[in-house]
Coordinates of C-alpha atoms and ligand atoms in Angstrom, one line a residue:
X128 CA -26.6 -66.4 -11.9
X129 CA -27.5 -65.2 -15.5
X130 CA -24.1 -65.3 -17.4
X131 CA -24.3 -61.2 -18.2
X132 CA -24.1 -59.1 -15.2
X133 CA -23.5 -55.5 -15.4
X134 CA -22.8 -53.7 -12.1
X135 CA -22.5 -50.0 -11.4
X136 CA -20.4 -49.6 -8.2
X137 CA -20.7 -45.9 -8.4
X138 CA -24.0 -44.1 -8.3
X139 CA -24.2 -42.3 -11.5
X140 CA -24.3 -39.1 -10.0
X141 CA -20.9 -40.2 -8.7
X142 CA -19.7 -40.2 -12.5
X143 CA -20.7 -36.5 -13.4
X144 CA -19.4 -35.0 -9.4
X145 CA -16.2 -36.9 -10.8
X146 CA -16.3 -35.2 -14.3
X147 CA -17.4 -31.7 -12.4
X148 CA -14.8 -31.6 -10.0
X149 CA -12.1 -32.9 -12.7
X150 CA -12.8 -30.5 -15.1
X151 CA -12.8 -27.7 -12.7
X152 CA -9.8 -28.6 -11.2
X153 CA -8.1 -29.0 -14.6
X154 CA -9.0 -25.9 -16.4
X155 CA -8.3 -23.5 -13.6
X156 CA -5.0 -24.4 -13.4
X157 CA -1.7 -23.9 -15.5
X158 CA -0.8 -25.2 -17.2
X159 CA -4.7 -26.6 -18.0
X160 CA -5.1 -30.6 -18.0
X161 CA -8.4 -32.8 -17.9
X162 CA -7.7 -36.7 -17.2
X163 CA -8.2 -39.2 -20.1
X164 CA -11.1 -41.6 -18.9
X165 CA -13.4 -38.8 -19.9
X166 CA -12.5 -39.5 -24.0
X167 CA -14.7 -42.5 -23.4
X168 CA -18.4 -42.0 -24.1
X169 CA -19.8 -44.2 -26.4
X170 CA -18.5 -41.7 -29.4
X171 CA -14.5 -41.8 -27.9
X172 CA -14.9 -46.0 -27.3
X173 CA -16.0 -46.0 -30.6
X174 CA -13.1 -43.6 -32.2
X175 CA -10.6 -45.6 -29.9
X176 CA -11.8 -49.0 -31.8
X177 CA -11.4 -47.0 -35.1
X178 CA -7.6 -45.8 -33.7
X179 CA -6.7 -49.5 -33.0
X180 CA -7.3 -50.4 -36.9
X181 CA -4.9 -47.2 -38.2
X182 CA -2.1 -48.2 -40.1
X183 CA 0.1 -46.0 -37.7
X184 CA -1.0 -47.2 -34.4
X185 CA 1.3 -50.3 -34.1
X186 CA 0.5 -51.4 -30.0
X187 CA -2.5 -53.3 -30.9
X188 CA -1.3 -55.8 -33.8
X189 CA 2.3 -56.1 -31.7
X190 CA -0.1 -56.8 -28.3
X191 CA -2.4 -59.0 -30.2
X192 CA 1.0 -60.9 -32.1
X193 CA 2.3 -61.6 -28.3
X194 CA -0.8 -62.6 -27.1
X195 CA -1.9 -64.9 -30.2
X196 CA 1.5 -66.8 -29.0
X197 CA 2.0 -66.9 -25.6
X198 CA -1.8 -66.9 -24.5
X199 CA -1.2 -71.0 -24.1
X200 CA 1.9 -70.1 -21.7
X201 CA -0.1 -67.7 -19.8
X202 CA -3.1 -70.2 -19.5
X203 CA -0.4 -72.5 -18.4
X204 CA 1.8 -70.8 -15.7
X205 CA -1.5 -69.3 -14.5
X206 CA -3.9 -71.6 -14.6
X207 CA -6.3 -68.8 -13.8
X208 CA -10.7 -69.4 -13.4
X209 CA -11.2 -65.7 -13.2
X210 CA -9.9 -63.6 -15.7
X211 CA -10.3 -59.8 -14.4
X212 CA -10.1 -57.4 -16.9
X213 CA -9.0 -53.3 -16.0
X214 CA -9.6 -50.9 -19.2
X215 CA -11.3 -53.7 -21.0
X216 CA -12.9 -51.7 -23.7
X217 CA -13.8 -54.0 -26.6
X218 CA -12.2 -56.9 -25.0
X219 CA -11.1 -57.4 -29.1
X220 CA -7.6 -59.0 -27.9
X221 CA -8.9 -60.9 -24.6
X222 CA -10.3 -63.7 -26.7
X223 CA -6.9 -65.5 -27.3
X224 CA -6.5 -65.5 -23.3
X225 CA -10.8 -66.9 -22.7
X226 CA -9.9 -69.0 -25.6
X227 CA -6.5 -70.7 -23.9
X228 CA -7.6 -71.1 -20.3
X229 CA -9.5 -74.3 -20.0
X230 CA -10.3 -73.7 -16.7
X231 CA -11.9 -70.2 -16.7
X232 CA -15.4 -69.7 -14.8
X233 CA -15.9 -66.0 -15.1
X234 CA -14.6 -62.9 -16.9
X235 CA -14.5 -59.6 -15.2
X236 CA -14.3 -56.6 -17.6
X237 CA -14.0 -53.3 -15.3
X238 CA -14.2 -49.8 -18.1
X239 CA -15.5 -46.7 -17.2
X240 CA -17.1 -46.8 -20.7
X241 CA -21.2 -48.7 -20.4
X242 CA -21.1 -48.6 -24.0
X243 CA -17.7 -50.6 -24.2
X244 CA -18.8 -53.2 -21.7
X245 CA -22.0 -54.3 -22.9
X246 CA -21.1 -54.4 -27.0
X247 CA -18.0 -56.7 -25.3
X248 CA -20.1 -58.8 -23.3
X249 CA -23.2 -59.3 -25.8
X250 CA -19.8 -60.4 -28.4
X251 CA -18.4 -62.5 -26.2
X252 CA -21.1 -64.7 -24.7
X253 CA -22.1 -65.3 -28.2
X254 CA -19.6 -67.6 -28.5
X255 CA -19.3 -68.6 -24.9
X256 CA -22.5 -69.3 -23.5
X257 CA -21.2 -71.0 -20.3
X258 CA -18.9 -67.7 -19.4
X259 CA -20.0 -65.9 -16.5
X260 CA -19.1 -62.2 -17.5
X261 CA -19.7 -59.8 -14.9
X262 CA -19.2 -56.5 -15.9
X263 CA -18.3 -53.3 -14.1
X264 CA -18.8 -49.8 -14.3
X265 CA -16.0 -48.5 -12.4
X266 CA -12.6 -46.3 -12.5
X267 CA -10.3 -48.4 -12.0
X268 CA -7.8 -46.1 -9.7
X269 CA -10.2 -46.2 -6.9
X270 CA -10.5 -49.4 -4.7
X271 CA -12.6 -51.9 -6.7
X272 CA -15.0 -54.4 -5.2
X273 CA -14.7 -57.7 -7.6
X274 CA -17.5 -60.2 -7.4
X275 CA -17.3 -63.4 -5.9
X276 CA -15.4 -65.3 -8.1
X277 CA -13.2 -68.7 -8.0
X278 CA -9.2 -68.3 -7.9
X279 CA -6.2 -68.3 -9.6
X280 CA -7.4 -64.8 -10.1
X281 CA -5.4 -63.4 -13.5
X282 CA -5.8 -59.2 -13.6
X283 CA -5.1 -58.4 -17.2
X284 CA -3.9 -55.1 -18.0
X285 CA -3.8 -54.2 -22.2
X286 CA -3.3 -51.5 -24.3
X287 CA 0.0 -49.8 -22.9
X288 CA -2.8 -48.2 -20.8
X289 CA -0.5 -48.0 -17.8
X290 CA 1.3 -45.5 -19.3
X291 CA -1.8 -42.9 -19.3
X292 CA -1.3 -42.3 -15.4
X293 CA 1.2 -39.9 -14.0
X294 CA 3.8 -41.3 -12.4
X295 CA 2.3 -41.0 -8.8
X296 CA -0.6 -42.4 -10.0
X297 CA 0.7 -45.4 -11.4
X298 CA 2.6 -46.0 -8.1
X299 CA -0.9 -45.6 -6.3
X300 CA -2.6 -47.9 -9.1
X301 CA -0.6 -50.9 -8.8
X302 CA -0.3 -51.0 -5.1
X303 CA -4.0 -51.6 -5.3
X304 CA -3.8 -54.1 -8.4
X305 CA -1.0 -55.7 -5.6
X306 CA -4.0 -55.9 -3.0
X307 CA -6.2 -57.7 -5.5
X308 CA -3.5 -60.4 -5.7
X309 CA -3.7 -63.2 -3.3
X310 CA -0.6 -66.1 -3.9
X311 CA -1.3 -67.7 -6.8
X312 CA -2.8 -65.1 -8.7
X313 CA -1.3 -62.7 -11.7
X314 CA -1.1 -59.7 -13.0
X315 CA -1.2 -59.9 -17.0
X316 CA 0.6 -56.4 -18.4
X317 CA 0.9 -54.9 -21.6
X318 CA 3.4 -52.3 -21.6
X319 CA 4.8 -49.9 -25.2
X320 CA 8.7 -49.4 -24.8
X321 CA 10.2 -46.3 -25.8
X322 CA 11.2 -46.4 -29.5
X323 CA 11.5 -44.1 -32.8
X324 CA 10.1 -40.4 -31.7
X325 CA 8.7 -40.4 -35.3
X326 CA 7.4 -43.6 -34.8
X327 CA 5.4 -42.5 -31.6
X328 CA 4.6 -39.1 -32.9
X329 CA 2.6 -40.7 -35.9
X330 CA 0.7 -43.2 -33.4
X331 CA -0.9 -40.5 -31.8
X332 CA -1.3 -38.1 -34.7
X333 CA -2.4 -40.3 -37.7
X334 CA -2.9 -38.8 -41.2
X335 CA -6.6 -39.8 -41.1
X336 CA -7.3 -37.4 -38.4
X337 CA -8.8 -39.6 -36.0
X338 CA -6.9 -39.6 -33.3
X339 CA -7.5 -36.0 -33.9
X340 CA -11.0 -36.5 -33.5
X341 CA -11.0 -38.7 -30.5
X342 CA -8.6 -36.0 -28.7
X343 CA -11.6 -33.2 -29.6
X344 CA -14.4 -35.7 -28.2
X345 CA -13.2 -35.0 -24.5
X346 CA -14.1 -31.5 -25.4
X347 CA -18.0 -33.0 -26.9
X348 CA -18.1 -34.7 -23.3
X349 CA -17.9 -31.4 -21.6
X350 CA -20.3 -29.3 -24.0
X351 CA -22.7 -31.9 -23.7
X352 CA -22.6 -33.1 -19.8
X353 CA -21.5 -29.7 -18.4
X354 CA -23.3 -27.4 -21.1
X355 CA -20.0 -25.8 -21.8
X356 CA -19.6 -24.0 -25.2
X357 CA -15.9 -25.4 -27.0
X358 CA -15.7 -25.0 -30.3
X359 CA -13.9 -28.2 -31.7
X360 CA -12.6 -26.1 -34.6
X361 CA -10.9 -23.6 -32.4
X362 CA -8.6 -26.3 -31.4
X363 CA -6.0 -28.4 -32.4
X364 CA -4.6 -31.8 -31.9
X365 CA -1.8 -31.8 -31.1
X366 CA 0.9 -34.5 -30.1
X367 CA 4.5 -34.2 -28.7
X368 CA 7.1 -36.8 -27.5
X369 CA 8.6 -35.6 -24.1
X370 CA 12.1 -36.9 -24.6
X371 CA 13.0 -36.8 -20.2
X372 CA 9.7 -38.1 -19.3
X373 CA 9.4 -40.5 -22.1
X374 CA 6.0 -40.1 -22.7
X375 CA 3.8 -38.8 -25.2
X376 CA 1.7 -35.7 -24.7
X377 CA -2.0 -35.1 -26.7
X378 CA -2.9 -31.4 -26.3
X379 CA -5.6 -29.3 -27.4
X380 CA -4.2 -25.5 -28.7
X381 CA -6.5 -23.0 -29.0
X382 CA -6.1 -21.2 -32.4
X383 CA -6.7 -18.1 -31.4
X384 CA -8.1 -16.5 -27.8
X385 CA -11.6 -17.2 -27.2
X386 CA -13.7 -17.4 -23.6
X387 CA -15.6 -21.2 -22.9
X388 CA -18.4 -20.6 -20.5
X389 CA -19.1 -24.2 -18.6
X390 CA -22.7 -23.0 -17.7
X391 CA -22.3 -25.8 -15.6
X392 CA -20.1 -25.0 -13.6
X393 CA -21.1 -21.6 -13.7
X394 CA -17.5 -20.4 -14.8
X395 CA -15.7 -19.1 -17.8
X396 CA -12.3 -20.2 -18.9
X397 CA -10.3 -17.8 -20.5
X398 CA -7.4 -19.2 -23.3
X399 CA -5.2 -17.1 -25.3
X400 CA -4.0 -18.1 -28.3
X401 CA -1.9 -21.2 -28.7
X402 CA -2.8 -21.6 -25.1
X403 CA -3.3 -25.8 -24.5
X404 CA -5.2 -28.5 -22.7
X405 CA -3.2 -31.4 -21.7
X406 CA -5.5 -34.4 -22.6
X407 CA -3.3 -37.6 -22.3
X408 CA 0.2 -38.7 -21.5
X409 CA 1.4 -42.0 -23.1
X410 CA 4.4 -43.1 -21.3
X411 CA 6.8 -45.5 -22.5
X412 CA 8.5 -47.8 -20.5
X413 CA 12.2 -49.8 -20.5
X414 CA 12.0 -53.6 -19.1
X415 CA 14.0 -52.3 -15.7
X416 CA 11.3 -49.7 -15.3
X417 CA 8.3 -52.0 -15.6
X418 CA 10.5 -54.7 -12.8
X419 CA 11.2 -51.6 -10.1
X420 CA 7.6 -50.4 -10.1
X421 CA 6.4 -53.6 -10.1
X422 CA 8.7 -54.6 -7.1
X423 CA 8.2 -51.3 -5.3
X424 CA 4.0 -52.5 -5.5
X425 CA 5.0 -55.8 -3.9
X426 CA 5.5 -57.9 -7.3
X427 CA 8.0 -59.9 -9.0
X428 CA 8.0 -59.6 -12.6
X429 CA 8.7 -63.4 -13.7
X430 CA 8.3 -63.4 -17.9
X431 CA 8.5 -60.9 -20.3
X432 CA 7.5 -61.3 -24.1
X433 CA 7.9 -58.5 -26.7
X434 CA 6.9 -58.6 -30.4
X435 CA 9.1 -59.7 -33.1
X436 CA 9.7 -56.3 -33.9
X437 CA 10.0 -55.3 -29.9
X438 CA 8.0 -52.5 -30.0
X439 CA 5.4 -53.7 -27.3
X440 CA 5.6 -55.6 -23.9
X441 CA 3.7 -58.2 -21.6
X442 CA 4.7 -59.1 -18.9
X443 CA 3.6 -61.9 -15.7
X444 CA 3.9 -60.9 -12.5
X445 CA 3.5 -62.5 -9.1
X446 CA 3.1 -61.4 -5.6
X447 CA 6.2 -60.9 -3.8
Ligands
SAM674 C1 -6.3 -47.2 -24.3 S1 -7.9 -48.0 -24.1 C2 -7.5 -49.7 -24.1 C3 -8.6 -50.6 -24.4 C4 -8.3 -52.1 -24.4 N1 -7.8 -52.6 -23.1 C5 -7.2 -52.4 -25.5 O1 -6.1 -52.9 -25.1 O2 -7.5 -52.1 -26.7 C6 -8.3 -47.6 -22.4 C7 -9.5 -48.3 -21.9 O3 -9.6 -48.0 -20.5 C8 -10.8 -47.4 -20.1 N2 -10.5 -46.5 -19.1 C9 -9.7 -45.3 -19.1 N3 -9.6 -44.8 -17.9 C10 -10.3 -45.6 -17.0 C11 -10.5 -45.6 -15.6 N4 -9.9 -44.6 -14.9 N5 -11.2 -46.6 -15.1 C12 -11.8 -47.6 -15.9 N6 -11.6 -47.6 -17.2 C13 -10.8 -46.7 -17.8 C14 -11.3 -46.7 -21.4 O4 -12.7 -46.6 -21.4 C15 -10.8 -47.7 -22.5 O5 -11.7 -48.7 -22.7

């Protein structure tokens, strides 16, 4: 086997019936939504890179400090040969773990993003030429089909990316990361804990404007792939810390009313003004929140490790 593989396990058609029927479905209801996965094209994988350097945007340097010293410890109580990877993007922080596990035959990076997977695998094998890195293009909330790979299996979850499905979707999500668990395996999870609203608030809405731009690219994806007609300056980023949810909210507003024809879809979506897209959540999460939902999937939460500063989470978990 050639150390790079790249696998589609949709058909790409499969991709844009999923963007179709999403953005339908989200912008004919109220209030109007689209799902996050479609910021990354290559242009929103690329922002998101750019979002991970801001000064504001803490969860990647507190991730990266927990993982820079506890990656040994996770080699250790895992002892993992397959390192799968859900959300990989860059796989930027994933080097401390292929770095610390002696043991490790093959890395599986699962993004939705092409773009993400090959620049990450091309940089990685680089300096690993024995790794077998088999890529896929999938969505990770629908059932995943991992290549044949030797066990302890480690499933690594980073980012605080968790907290961009609704709450029925994350109980969905990790009764199927469960099912990828045999005994003996882990599941590797970065989780943000609730903290400072102005803290948050400035994560998501930097002063550089790029999260600002990133938030806009979702609307990019849909001119371009559904040959709708959004103006990106007649909306607003906008980001707002949901205090009984505990999440944080990215909208689009519309400055003023205005008509978007999707040709499409072959339909026009009306907005009046200050009318707004829900484009992410961000939830945050408490250590007894991560443990329930974990246990309610069928796991046992059995370390936990936060920054110095404990802004940011990850946690090991086992099968029950
Ligand atoms: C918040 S970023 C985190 C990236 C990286 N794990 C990190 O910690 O920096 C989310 C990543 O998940 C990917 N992604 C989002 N939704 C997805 C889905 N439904 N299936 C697969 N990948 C998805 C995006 O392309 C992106 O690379």
């Amino acid at each position: 086997m050639s150390p790079f593989q790249l696998t589609r396990t949709l058909p790409e058609d499969a991709t844009s019936a999923a963007l179709r029927a999403d953005v339908r479905h989200g912008l004919t209801r109220s209030p109007k939504e689209l799902p996050p996965k479609w910021f990354y094209d290559a242009r929103g994988s690329e922002l998101f890179e750019e979002i991970t350097r801001l000064p504001e945007y803490y969860p990647t340097r507190a991730e990266r400090e927990i993982l820079a010293g506890r990656a040994g410890d996770i080699a250790a109580v895992t002892g993992a040969r397959t390192l799968v990877e859900l959300g990989s993007g860059s796989s930027e922080k994933t080097r401390f773990l292929l770095d610390a596990l002696p043991e490790l035959h093959s890395y599986v990076p699962v993004d939705v993003s092409e773009s993400a997977l090959t620049g990450a695998g091309e940089a990685l094998l680089a300096d690993r030429p024995g790794l077998h890195v088999h890529a896929l293009i999938a969505d990770f909330t629908r059932v995943l089909a991992l290549p044949d790979a030797p066990g302890p299996r480690l499933v690594a979850f980073l980012g605080g990316t968790l907290g961009n499905l609704l709450p029925g979707e994350r109980t969905d999500f990790l009764r199927s990361v469960r099912a990828l668990l045999s005994p003996g395996d882990a599941l590797l999870l970065g989780s943000d804990l609730v903290k400072d609203e102005r803290v948050l608030v400035a994560a998501y809405d930097d002063a550089a404007g790029v999260t600002a731009d990133f938030n806009k690219n979702v609307l990019s994806v849909v001119n371009r792939e559904l040959e709708a007609d959004f103006p990106l300056d007649g909306f607003d980023h906008v980001a707002v810390w949901n205090d009984r949810e505990e999440w944080i909210e990215m909208r689009l507003r519309a400055r003023e009313r205005v008509s978007v024809k999707i040709r499409g879809l072959d339909l026009v979506v009306p907005f009046e003004a200050g009318e707004e897209i829900r484009t992410e959540v961000s939830a945050k999460f408490r250590q007894e929140g991560v443990r329930s939902e974990l246990a309610a999937a069928g796991m046992k939460l059995t370390e936990w490790w936060t920054d110095a500063e404990g802004r940011f989470a990850l946690s090991l978990s086992t099968v029950v």
